[in-house]
CSV table of C-alpha atoms in Angstrom, one decimal:
chain,number,residue,atom,x,y,z
A,1,UNK,CA,-42.1,13.4,2.4
A,2,UNK,CA,-39.7,13.2,-0.5
A,3,UNK,CA,-36.4,12.4,-0.6
A,4,UNK,CA,-34.1,14.6,-3.0
A,5,UNK,CA,-31.1,13.0,-4.1
A,6,UNK,CA,-28.6,15.6,-5.7
A,7,UNK,CA,-25.0,15.7,-6.9
A,8,UNK,CA,-23.8,18.7,-4.5
A,9,UNK,CA,-21.6,17.3,-1.6
A,10,UNK,CA,-23.5,19.5,1.0
A,11,UNK,CA,-25.6,22.3,1.7
A,12,UNK,CA,-22.8,25.0,0.8
A,13,UNK,CA,-23.1,24.7,-2.7
A,14,UNK,CA,-24.9,26.5,-5.2
A,15,UNK,CA,-27.1,23.6,-6.6
A,16,UNK,CA,-28.6,23.0,-3.2
A,17,UNK,CA,-29.7,26.6,-2.8
A,18,UNK,CA,-30.8,26.7,-6.5
A,19,UNK,CA,-33.1,24.2,-5.9
A,20,UNK,CA,-34.2,25.0,-2.5
A,21,UNK,CA,-35.2,28.6,-3.5
A,22,UNK,CA,-37.3,27.1,-6.2
A,23,UNK,CA,-39.2,24.8,-3.6
A,24,UNK,CA,-39.4,27.7,-1.1
A,25,UNK,CA,-40.9,30.1,-3.9
A,26,UNK,CA,-43.0,27.5,-6.1
A,27,UNK,CA,-43.7,24.6,-3.8
A,28,UNK,CA,-43.7,26.0,-0.1
A,29,UNK,CA,-46.2,23.4,0.9
A,30,UNK,CA,-44.1,20.3,-0.1
A,31,UNK,CA,-42.2,18.4,2.7
A,32,UNK,CA,-38.7,17.4,1.1
A,33,UNK,CA,-35.3,16.4,2.4
A,34,UNK,CA,-32.2,16.4,0.6
A,35,UNK,CA,-29.6,13.6,0.3
A,36,UNK,CA,-26.1,14.7,-0.8
A,37,UNK,CA,-24.5,12.0,-3.1
A,38,UNK,CA,-21.1,13.9,-3.6
A,39,UNK,CA,-21.3,13.4,-7.3
A,40,UNK,CA,-23.5,11.3,-9.8
A,41,UNK,CA,-21.0,8.3,-9.8
A,42,UNK,CA,-22.3,7.6,-6.0
A,43,UNK,CA,-25.8,7.2,-7.3
A,44,UNK,CA,-25.5,3.2,-7.5
A,45,UNK,CA,-22.8,3.2,-4.7
A,46,UNK,CA,-24.1,0.7,-1.7
A,47,UNK,CA,-24.6,3.9,0.9
A,48,UNK,CA,-27.0,5.6,-1.7
A,49,UNK,CA,-28.7,2.7,-2.8
A,50,UNK,CA,-29.6,1.6,0.7
A,51,UNK,CA,-31.0,5.2,1.7
A,52,UNK,CA,-33.2,4.8,-1.5
A,53,UNK,CA,-34.4,1.4,-0.8
A,54,UNK,CA,-35.1,2.3,3.3
A,55,UNK,CA,-37.0,5.5,2.0
A,56,UNK,CA,-39.2,3.8,-0.6
A,57,UNK,CA,-39.8,1.0,2.0
A,58,UNK,CA,-41.1,3.5,4.6
A,59,UNK,CA,-43.3,5.0,2.2
A,60,UNK,CA,-41.5,7.8,1.0
A,61,UNK,CA,-41.0,9.5,-2.4
A,62,UNK,CA,-37.6,9.4,-4.0
A,63,UNK,CA,-36.5,11.8,-6.7
A,64,UNK,CA,-32.7,12.1,-8.3
A,65,UNK,CA,-31.6,15.2,-10.0
A,66,UNK,CA,-28.1,15.1,-11.8
A,67,UNK,CA,-26.5,16.8,-14.7
A,68,UNK,CA,-26.9,15.2,-18.1
A,69,UNK,CA,-23.6,16.8,-18.7
A,70,UNK,CA,-22.1,17.0,-22.5
A,71,UNK,CA,-20.1,14.7,-24.8
A,72,UNK,CA,-17.1,16.4,-24.5
A,73,UNK,CA,-17.1,15.6,-20.8
A,74,UNK,CA,-17.8,11.8,-21.6
A,75,UNK,CA,-21.6,12.0,-21.1
A,76,UNK,CA,-24.7,13.7,-22.8
A,77,UNK,CA,-28.2,13.4,-21.9
A,78,UNK,CA,-28.7,9.9,-23.9
A,79,UNK,CA,-25.4,8.4,-22.3
A,80,UNK,CA,-26.6,9.7,-18.9
A,81,UNK,CA,-30.2,8.2,-19.0
A,82,UNK,CA,-29.1,5.0,-20.2
A,83,UNK,CA,-26.6,4.8,-17.3
A,84,UNK,CA,-29.4,5.5,-14.9
A,85,UNK,CA,-31.7,3.1,-16.6
A,86,UNK,CA,-29.0,0.4,-16.3
A,87,UNK,CA,-28.2,1.1,-12.9
A,88,UNK,CA,-32.1,1.0,-11.9
A,89,UNK,CA,-32.4,-2.4,-13.4
A,90,UNK,CA,-29.2,-3.7,-11.9
A,91,UNK,CA,-30.1,-2.8,-8.7
A,92,UNK,CA,-33.8,-3.6,-8.8
A,93,UNK,CA,-34.7,-0.1,-8.2
A,94,UNK,CA,-37.1,2.3,-9.4
A,95,UNK,CA,-37.4,6.2,-9.0
A,96,UNK,CA,-38.0,9.2,-10.9
A,97,UNK,CA,-35.1,11.3,-12.1
A,98,UNK,CA,-34.4,14.6,-13.9
A,99,UNK,CA,-31.4,15.3,-16.2
A,100,UNK,CA,-30.7,19.1,-16.2
A,101,UNK,CA,-31.2,21.3,-18.0
A,102,UNK,CA,-34.3,20.1,-19.1
A,103,UNK,CA,-34.6,16.2,-19.3
A,104,UNK,CA,-33.8,15.9,-23.0
A,105,UNK,CA,-30.6,17.9,-23.8
A,106,UNK,CA,-27.0,17.8,-22.8
A,107,UNK,CA,-26.0,20.4,-20.1
A,108,UNK,CA,-25.9,20.7,-16.3
A,109,UNK,CA,-27.4,22.8,-13.7
A,110,UNK,CA,-25.4,25.9,-14.3
A,111,UNK,CA,-27.3,26.1,-17.9
A,112,UNK,CA,-30.3,26.9,-15.9
A,113,UNK,CA,-28.8,29.1,-13.5
A,114,UNK,CA,-27.2,31.1,-16.4
A,115,UNK,CA,-30.8,31.4,-18.1
A,116,UNK,CA,-32.1,33.0,-14.8
A,117,UNK,CA,-29.5,35.2,-14.4
A,118,UNK,CA,-30.7,38.8,-14.6
A,119,UNK,CA,-29.1,39.9,-17.9
A,120,UNK,CA,-31.6,42.5,-18.4
A,121,UNK,CA,-30.2,44.4,-15.0
A,122,UNK,CA,-26.6,43.3,-15.4
A,123,UNK,CA,-26.1,43.5,-19.2
A,124,UNK,CA,-22.6,45.3,-18.5
A,125,UNK,CA,-21.1,42.8,-16.6
A,126,UNK,CA,-22.1,40.2,-19.1
A,127,UNK,CA,-20.9,42.1,-22.0
A,128,UNK,CA,-17.7,42.8,-20.2
A,129,UNK,CA,-17.0,39.2,-19.3
A,130,UNK,CA,-17.5,37.8,-22.6
A,131,UNK,CA,-14.9,40.3,-24.0
A,132,UNK,CA,-12.7,39.0,-21.2
A,133,UNK,CA,-13.4,35.2,-22.3
A,134,UNK,CA,-12.5,36.2,-25.9
A,135,UNK,CA,-9.5,37.9,-24.8
A,136,UNK,CA,-8.0,35.4,-22.5
A,137,UNK,CA,-8.9,32.6,-25.0
A,138,UNK,CA,-6.8,34.2,-27.5
A,139,UNK,CA,-3.6,34.5,-25.6
A,140,UNK,CA,-1.2,31.7,-27.0
A,141,UNK,CA,1.9,30.4,-25.6
A,142,UNK,CA,5.6,29.9,-27.4
A,143,UNK,CA,4.1,26.7,-28.9
A,144,UNK,CA,0.9,28.2,-30.3
A,145,UNK,CA,-1.3,26.5,-27.5
A,146,UNK,CA,-3.8,28.5,-25.4
A,147,UNK,CA,-2.1,30.0,-22.4
A,148,UNK,CA,-4.8,30.4,-19.7
A,149,UNK,CA,-7.9,28.6,-18.9
A,150,UNK,CA,-11.1,30.3,-19.5
A,151,UNK,CA,-13.6,30.2,-16.7
A,152,UNK,CA,-16.5,27.3,-17.2
A,153,UNK,CA,-20.1,28.4,-16.8
A,154,UNK,CA,-20.0,28.1,-13.1
A,155,UNK,CA,-17.0,30.0,-12.8
A,156,UNK,CA,-18.7,32.5,-14.9
A,157,UNK,CA,-21.7,32.7,-12.6
A,158,UNK,CA,-19.9,32.6,-9.5
A,159,UNK,CA,-17.8,35.8,-10.7
A,160,UNK,CA,-21.2,37.3,-11.5
A,161,UNK,CA,-22.3,37.1,-7.8
A,162,UNK,CA,-18.5,37.9,-6.5
A,163,UNK,CA,-19.0,41.3,-8.6
A,164,UNK,CA,-22.2,42.2,-6.9
A,165,UNK,CA,-21.8,44.8,-3.9
A,166,UNK,CA,-23.4,43.0,-1.6
A,167,UNK,CA,-23.9,44.1,2.1
A,168,UNK,CA,-22.5,42.2,4.7
A,169,UNK,CA,-25.4,39.9,5.7
A,170,UNK,CA,-25.9,38.7,1.9
A,171,UNK,CA,-22.0,38.5,1.4
A,172,UNK,CA,-22.1,36.4,4.5
A,173,UNK,CA,-24.6,34.0,2.8
A,174,UNK,CA,-22.7,34.4,-0.7
A,175,UNK,CA,-19.5,32.9,1.5
A,176,UNK,CA,-21.7,30.2,2.5
A,177,UNK,CA,-22.3,29.0,-1.1
A,178,UNK,CA,-25.8,30.6,-1.3
A,179,UNK,CA,-25.8,32.4,-4.6
A,180,UNK,CA,-28.8,34.3,-3.5
A,181,UNK,CA,-31.3,32.6,-5.9
A,182,UNK,CA,-34.2,34.3,-4.1
A,183,UNK,CA,-33.2,37.6,-4.8
A,184,UNK,CA,-34.8,39.1,-7.9
A,185,UNK,CA,-32.0,41.8,-8.1
A,186,UNK,CA,-29.7,38.9,-9.3
A,187,UNK,CA,-32.0,36.1,-10.5
A,188,UNK,CA,-35.4,35.5,-12.0
A,189,UNK,CA,-36.7,32.0,-11.3
A,190,UNK,CA,-39.9,32.8,-13.6
A,191,UNK,CA,-37.9,32.2,-17.0
A,192,UNK,CA,-39.3,29.6,-19.2
A,193,UNK,CA,-36.2,27.7,-18.8
A,194,UNK,CA,-37.0,26.5,-15.8
A,195,UNK,CA,-40.2,25.0,-16.5
A,196,UNK,CA,-39.5,21.6,-17.3
A,197,UNK,CA,-37.8,21.3,-14.0
A,198,UNK,CA,-40.6,22.8,-12.2
A,199,UNK,CA,-43.2,20.4,-13.9
A,200,UNK,CA,-41.2,17.7,-12.8
A,201,UNK,CA,-41.1,18.7,-9.3
A,202,UNK,CA,-44.8,19.3,-9.4
A,203,UNK,CA,-45.4,16.0,-10.6
A,204,UNK,CA,-42.9,14.1,-8.6
A,205,UNK,CA,-43.0,15.9,-4.8
A,206,UNK,CA,-45.1,14.1,-2.3
A,207,UNK,CA,-48.2,15.2,-1.3
A,208,UNK,CA,-49.0,18.8,-0.2
A,209,UNK,CA,-49.0,19.2,3.8
A,210,UNK,CA,-52.3,19.3,5.7
């Protein structure tokens, strides 16, 4: 059994369903359980530290998946890595971790999602959305400041899926935070950008079920 600690608050989140889809498709034989941290800031809080310690004491694997984030957000790969390494040392813990998007560059899980989106099948959507971003970002108020917020990458991808004409069953899944990552009409989980994450999972997930 491998305990996967992720930043998401619960199962009704895109991050959970993204990782779950990758596991179901590429590692269906691995035995995993998700632990929801509700933010990377909780990684070294007592409740999470205790769960990591108890899991390892019982012989379970522990891995952590988190956003490297960016310098504009106050972090970035180098700073996030240092924070986790220092946290492990301070709490006498050791576990493997992966920083989205590729364990070496700044970014977040949405960078991987955007790479996996089917731009080839939905090029018109992405072209139109880019025009929208340019238009909205160019609108200024009386003081010359940008008047409207431009959607971040997560907002863009949510809009991408919201724009799809989904049948009722799939629409219900989407409403529960499942962005249908297992559906090849919208996502391609075979893109090269996902390989570092897959390699990490292959190396760090627990033994295959017998």
